[in-house]
Structure formats: C-alpha cells, structure tokens
C-alpha cells in the first residue's frame, strides 16, 4: 500500500494530526494533500507545513491510499456525495467526524467501501494519549497499515468494537478534562495551604507525572502502589480517608457515567 494521504477538511483537528505526523518524522510533507472549502485555509496549511493545499476536492481525493474526513458534522452528507464517484476502490476512508458511524458512511458511500471511524488522540502535542478506531467488515488488517502509522505518529492506538466507540469518546477523549479539573483543585488547595500558585503548580505537576510513571513502571494496581506509600496512623492514610469521606471516588465514577450517557446521545 502506498502513502498518498488526503485530508478532506483542514480545521484544527486535521492540523494537529498533520503537525504530529510530520513532527514524528514518520511522514514527509509531499505525502499529504489537504482540501479545504476555504482556499485561504488550505494555503495556510501548505505554507506552514509544506503539504499540498488545495481548494479543489478532486485534487485531494484522486489516487489517495488513505482519505481522512475532517469536516463538520453538518457537511458530512454533502461532501460524501461528492467523494463517492471520485474514490478508487482500494482507498481507505477514515472519518474523524463525531456523530456519524460506520452504517451512516456505508449508506452515503456504499457498503463495498473500506470505512473506518476514528476518534483521534486529544493530546497530540505530548505523544501521550490514545486514538481509537472501529472498522467495517470490508477493511483488512493490511488496509489498516497506513492508518495505524498515522495514528501512532500522534500517540497510541486502540481498536474498539463499534458499540464502545462513544464510550471511548467519553472516557478517554474527554479524560483530560477530568485530570485538569483535579489538577486545578489540587493547585487551589496548595494555595489555600500557603504555597504560591507557581509553587503549587510545580509540585502538583511533578507528583502527577511521577505517580503515573510509577504505576506504569510497576505494572501494579494503583491501590497496591498506594498501599506501599501508606504507613499506620500517617499523613497519607489521613488523606485517603478525607478524600473518601467527601465522596470523591463516587463523584468521579458518576461524572464519567454521565459523560458516557451524553456521548451516546450525540
């Protein structure tokens, strides 16, 4: 399979993916073409990243091995109608648009097309975080090679069942929001306790990253790591008691459950 990639839509998500792809060294700018309805945006991406920018859909679709749809949900139907006669039989069509699933694209493009739904990583600038995808039955493992390369250039990759796609969106894609809210609360708590905001931020960030790496390195359940840090009658067990007394554990689980419910309504 070749490496001719076309982006249909050049918004912020597409730009983040292109930046990550080129920054990883896995892809070259000449392998990427971007179509955007607004020609000025296509020209901006071309000038900034060296990719081919086009205001003509046909140029971005022709002879592409992988097409990545990155338009707003409102524009999906119209764009797909224009794409259908232009796509070659072997092209893998990957959509990063929220709100449309495999069956929707099969109805628009044909059940014979190679269709993949993708939820891109939201932490592309760090190299951490996961993208997820689910695929139609017409897509083989060989067909997925190029898409996997694209997604691995911006983080880690997880294949999920279609019925888990919305759950991934709520739990993983929105996951940084939970972490950021917790981080902000911890920084405020540090300021309340007497640290400057700068000091509290540095301490919290170091603890957050260090703890995550320690859990990953140990390969243990988080509570096993916590147990090794907790001495009888000490400060750490008092912190654990205080957090559970205020219902933090249940509040987090309920918040995730509410977010999953919301995602399934999209």
Short mmCIF file of C-alpha atoms in Angstrom, two decimals:
data_model
loop_
_atom_site.label_atom_id
_atom_site.label_comp_id
_atom_site.label_asym_id
_atom_site.label_seq_id
_atom_site.Cartn_x
_atom_site.Cartn_y
_atom_site.Cartn_z
CA UNK A 1 0.00 0.00 0.00
CA UNK A 2 1.21 3.48 -0.86
CA UNK A 3 1.39 6.53 1.36
CA UNK A 4 -0.70 9.10 -0.50
CA UNK A 5 -2.87 10.73 2.16
CA UNK A 6 -5.67 13.21 1.61
CA UNK A 7 -7.32 15.30 4.30
CA UNK A 8 -10.83 16.48 3.49
CA UNK A 9 -11.16 19.50 5.75
CA UNK A 10 -8.30 21.48 7.21
CA UNK A 11 -9.58 22.54 10.63
CA UNK A 12 -7.78 22.42 13.97
CA UNK A 13 -8.04 18.64 14.39
CA UNK A 14 -6.64 17.99 10.92
CA UNK A 15 -3.87 20.50 11.55
CA UNK A 16 -2.99 18.80 14.85
CA UNK A 17 -2.73 15.44 13.11
CA UNK A 18 -0.59 16.85 10.29
CA UNK A 19 1.71 18.58 12.75
CA UNK A 20 2.13 15.35 14.72
CA UNK A 21 2.68 13.24 11.60
CA UNK A 22 5.43 15.50 10.31
CA UNK A 23 6.92 16.10 13.76
CA UNK A 24 7.32 12.38 14.37
CA UNK A 25 9.48 12.02 11.27
CA UNK A 26 7.27 9.16 10.06
CA UNK A 27 5.80 11.14 7.16
CA UNK A 28 7.01 13.63 4.60
CA UNK A 29 5.03 16.72 3.61
CA UNK A 30 4.83 15.63 -0.03
CA UNK A 31 2.81 12.57 1.02
CA UNK A 32 -0.04 14.76 2.31
CA UNK A 33 -2.67 16.79 0.45
CA UNK A 34 -5.29 18.90 2.22
CA UNK A 35 -8.56 20.10 0.76
CA UNK A 36 -10.44 22.88 2.49
CA UNK A 37 -13.54 24.67 1.27
CA UNK A 38 -11.90 27.96 2.18
CA UNK A 39 -8.92 28.27 -0.11
CA UNK A 40 -7.10 30.62 2.28
CA UNK A 41 -7.06 27.91 4.96
CA UNK A 42 -5.63 25.37 2.52
CA UNK A 43 -2.94 27.86 1.53
CA UNK A 44 -2.11 28.50 5.20
CA UNK A 45 -1.57 24.77 5.84
CA UNK A 46 0.54 24.49 2.70
CA UNK A 47 2.75 27.40 3.66
CA UNK A 48 3.05 26.37 7.32
CA UNK A 49 3.71 22.64 6.90
CA UNK A 50 4.83 22.24 3.30
CA UNK A 51 1.94 19.94 2.41
CA UNK A 52 -0.09 20.32 -0.77
CA UNK A 53 -3.06 22.59 -0.12
CA UNK A 54 -6.00 22.64 -2.48
CA UNK A 55 -9.35 24.32 -2.81
CA UNK A 56 -10.44 21.59 -5.24
CA UNK A 57 -11.84 18.37 -3.77
CA UNK A 58 -10.83 16.28 -6.76
CA UNK A 59 -7.13 17.04 -6.22
CA UNK A 60 -7.21 15.82 -2.62
CA UNK A 61 -9.13 12.63 -3.47
CA UNK A 62 -7.50 11.46 -6.68
CA UNK A 63 -5.28 8.37 -6.26
CA UNK A 64 -5.25 8.60 -2.45
CA UNK A 65 -4.49 5.46 -0.45
CA UNK A 66 -5.99 6.99 2.69
CA UNK A 67 -8.65 9.69 2.91
CA UNK A 68 -9.27 11.35 6.27
CA UNK A 69 -12.59 13.17 6.56
CA UNK A 70 -12.29 16.11 8.94
CA UNK A 71 -15.30 18.31 8.20
CA UNK A 72 -18.10 19.46 10.49
CA UNK A 73 -20.99 17.08 11.01
CA UNK A 74 -23.26 19.39 9.04
CA UNK A 75 -21.09 18.99 5.94
CA UNK A 76 -20.68 15.19 6.02
CA UNK A 77 -23.57 14.25 3.71
CA UNK A 78 -22.75 16.81 1.01
CA UNK A 79 -19.04 16.02 0.99
CA UNK A 80 -19.61 12.25 0.87
CA UNK A 81 -21.92 12.62 -2.13
CA UNK A 82 -19.11 14.39 -3.94
CA UNK A 83 -16.50 11.90 -2.76
CA UNK A 84 -18.31 8.72 -3.81
CA UNK A 85 -17.58 8.83 -7.56
CA UNK A 86 -14.02 10.08 -7.00
CA UNK A 87 -12.68 7.43 -4.62
CA UNK A 88 -10.73 4.50 -6.02
CA UNK A 89 -11.78 1.02 -4.91
CA UNK A 90 -8.74 0.42 -2.70
CA UNK A 91 -8.94 3.75 -0.83
CA UNK A 92 -9.37 3.52 2.94
CA UNK A 93 -11.86 6.14 4.11
CA UNK A 94 -11.30 7.25 7.71
CA UNK A 95 -13.66 9.73 9.36
CA UNK A 96 -12.74 11.76 12.44
CA UNK A 97 -16.15 13.47 12.44
CA UNK A 98 -18.24 12.99 15.57
CA UNK A 99 -21.86 11.99 15.12
CA UNK A 100 -21.62 9.64 12.13
CA UNK A 101 -20.88 5.93 12.32
CA UNK A 102 -19.92 3.07 10.01
CA UNK A 103 -23.51 2.45 8.87
CA UNK A 104 -24.02 6.13 8.07
CA UNK A 105 -20.99 6.16 5.79
CA UNK A 106 -21.97 2.87 4.17
CA UNK A 107 -25.31 4.45 3.27
CA UNK A 108 -23.56 7.51 1.84
CA UNK A 109 -20.60 5.88 0.09
CA UNK A 110 -21.64 2.27 -0.49
CA UNK A 111 -21.27 -0.91 1.55
CA UNK A 112 -18.31 -2.01 -0.57
CA UNK A 113 -16.14 0.91 0.60
CA UNK A 114 -13.35 0.47 3.17
CA UNK A 115 -14.64 2.60 6.04
CA UNK A 116 -13.06 3.36 9.41
CA UNK A 117 -14.39 5.61 12.19
CA UNK A 118 -11.61 7.29 14.17
CA UNK A 119 -11.56 9.27 17.40
CA UNK A 120 -8.16 10.99 17.32
CA UNK A 121 -5.93 11.49 20.30
CA UNK A 122 -6.58 14.83 22.02
CA UNK A 123 -3.02 15.05 23.41
CA UNK A 124 -1.14 15.11 20.11
CA UNK A 125 1.47 17.64 21.28
CA UNK A 126 2.79 15.33 24.01
CA UNK A 127 2.88 11.98 22.23
CA UNK A 128 0.77 10.50 25.02
CA UNK A 129 -2.91 9.63 24.84
CA UNK A 130 -4.84 7.23 22.64
CA UNK A 131 -6.68 7.34 19.34
CA UNK A 132 -9.38 4.71 18.82
CA UNK A 133 -10.93 3.27 15.69
CA UNK A 134 -13.54 0.77 14.57
CA UNK A 135 -13.84 -0.57 11.03
CA UNK A 136 -16.27 -2.02 8.52
CA UNK A 137 -16.01 -5.70 7.56
CA UNK A 138 -14.52 -4.73 4.19
CA UNK A 139 -11.34 -3.42 5.88
CA UNK A 140 -8.47 -5.89 6.22
CA UNK A 141 -5.50 -5.71 8.57
CA UNK A 142 -3.31 -4.82 5.58
CA UNK A 143 -5.69 -1.95 4.75
CA UNK A 144 -5.12 -0.59 8.26
CA UNK A 145 -1.32 -0.37 8.00
CA UNK A 146 -1.17 3.22 6.78
CA UNK A 147 -3.88 4.46 9.15
CA UNK A 148 -2.08 2.85 12.09
CA UNK A 149 1.11 4.65 11.06
CA UNK A 150 -0.78 7.96 11.04
CA UNK A 151 -2.36 7.40 14.45
CA UNK A 152 0.85 6.07 16.02
CA UNK A 153 2.59 9.27 14.90
CA UNK A 154 0.32 11.22 17.27
CA UNK A 155 0.16 8.78 20.20
CA UNK A 156 -1.03 5.26 20.96
CA UNK A 157 -3.77 3.34 19.13
CA UNK A 158 -6.64 1.14 20.30
CA UNK A 159 -9.09 -0.78 18.11
CA UNK A 160 -12.53 -0.94 19.73
CA UNK A 161 -15.87 -2.53 18.93
CA UNK A 162 -18.28 -0.08 17.32
CA UNK A 163 -20.58 -0.18 20.35
CA UNK A 164 -17.66 1.01 22.52
CA UNK A 165 -16.78 3.94 20.28
CA UNK A 166 -18.92 6.51 22.13
CA UNK A 167 -17.69 5.13 25.45
CA UNK A 168 -14.10 5.72 24.36
CA UNK A 169 -15.02 9.28 23.40
CA UNK A 170 -16.42 9.96 26.85
CA UNK A 171 -13.81 8.09 28.90
CA UNK A 172 -10.56 8.70 27.02
CA UNK A 173 -11.02 11.67 24.68
CA UNK A 174 -12.75 13.69 27.42
CA UNK A 175 -10.44 12.15 30.03
CA UNK A 176 -8.00 15.08 30.15
CA UNK A 177 -10.90 17.27 31.33
CA UNK A 178 -11.23 15.18 34.50
CA UNK A 179 -7.47 15.32 35.06
CA UNK A 180 -7.36 19.09 34.51
CA UNK A 181 -10.24 19.72 36.93
CA UNK A 182 -8.49 17.60 39.57
CA UNK A 183 -5.18 19.36 38.89
CA UNK A 184 -6.78 22.78 39.24
CA UNK A 185 -8.41 21.77 42.54
CA UNK A 186 -5.07 20.50 43.87
CA UNK A 187 -3.31 23.73 42.89
CA UNK A 188 -6.00 25.79 44.61
CA UNK A 189 -5.67 23.56 47.67
CA UNK A 190 -1.93 24.23 47.68
CA UNK A 191 -2.50 27.98 47.51
CA UNK A 192 -5.00 27.71 50.36
CA UNK A 193 -2.42 25.79 52.39
CA UNK A 194 0.15 28.58 51.91
CA UNK A 195 2.16 27.86 48.76
CA UNK A 196 2.38 30.35 45.94
CA UNK A 197 0.39 29.35 42.85
CA UNK A 198 3.65 28.81 40.97
CA UNK A 199 4.98 26.52 43.70
CA UNK A 200 1.71 24.59 43.97
CA UNK A 201 1.59 24.10 40.21
CA UNK A 202 5.15 22.77 40.06
CA UNK A 203 4.58 20.38 42.98
CA UNK A 204 1.28 19.06 41.56
CA UNK A 205 2.59 18.54 38.04
CA UNK A 206 5.65 16.70 39.32
CA UNK A 207 3.52 14.48 41.56
CA UNK A 208 1.02 13.80 38.78
CA UNK A 209 3.61 12.79 36.19
CA UNK A 210 5.77 10.90 38.68
CA UNK A 211 2.86 8.90 40.06
CA UNK A 212 1.62 7.96 36.59
CA UNK A 213 5.10 6.77 35.59
CA UNK A 214 5.49 4.82 38.82
CA UNK A 215 2.19 2.98 38.32
CA UNK A 216 3.11 2.24 34.70
CA UNK A 217 6.62 1.07 35.59
CA UNK A 218 5.47 -1.16 38.45
CA UNK A 219 2.62 -2.66 36.44
CA UNK A 220 0.61 -2.89 39.65
CA UNK A 221 -2.91 -1.85 40.54
CA UNK A 222 -2.87 1.79 41.74
CA UNK A 223 -4.05 0.72 45.19
CA UNK A 224 -1.02 -1.57 45.51
CA UNK A 225 1.25 1.39 44.89
CA UNK A 226 -0.80 3.47 47.34
CA UNK A 227 -0.58 0.74 49.99
CA UNK A 228 3.22 0.81 49.84
CA UNK A 229 3.12 4.58 50.45
CA UNK A 230 0.73 4.39 53.41
CA UNK A 231 2.03 3.92 56.95
CA UNK A 232 -0.17 3.27 60.04
CA UNK A 233 -1.58 6.48 61.52
CA UNK A 234 0.31 8.59 58.99
CA UNK A 235 -0.48 11.60 56.86
CA UNK A 236 -1.14 9.59 53.67
CA UNK A 237 -3.86 7.41 55.20
CA UNK A 238 -5.47 10.58 56.56
CA UNK A 239 -5.50 11.97 53.00
CA UNK A 240 -7.13 8.76 51.74
CA UNK A 241 -9.76 8.94 54.48
CA UNK A 242 -10.50 12.61 53.80
CA UNK A 243 -10.98 12.04 50.06
CA UNK A 244 -13.30 9.09 50.55
CA UNK A 245 -15.23 10.87 53.33
CA UNK A 246 -16.05 13.68 50.89
CA UNK A 247 -17.24 11.21 48.24
CA UNK A 248 -14.51 11.90 45.66
CA UNK A 249 -14.40 8.29 44.46
CA UNK A 250 -18.12 8.12 43.74
CA UNK A 251 -18.19 11.62 42.27
CA UNK A 252 -15.54 10.67 39.69
CA UNK A 253 -17.35 7.46 38.69
CA UNK A 254 -20.68 9.29 38.40
CA UNK A 255 -19.08 12.05 36.32
CA UNK A 256 -17.67 9.51 33.86
CA UNK A 257 -21.03 7.70 33.69
CA UNK A 258 -22.83 10.99 32.93
CA UNK A 259 -20.28 11.79 30.21
CA UNK A 260 -20.77 8.35 28.61
CA UNK A 261 -24.54 8.92 28.58
CA UNK A 262 -24.04 12.29 26.89
CA UNK A 263 -21.69 10.85 24.27
CA UNK A 264 -24.19 8.13 23.34
CA UNK A 265 -26.81 10.81 22.61
CA UNK A 266 -24.58 12.51 20.00
#
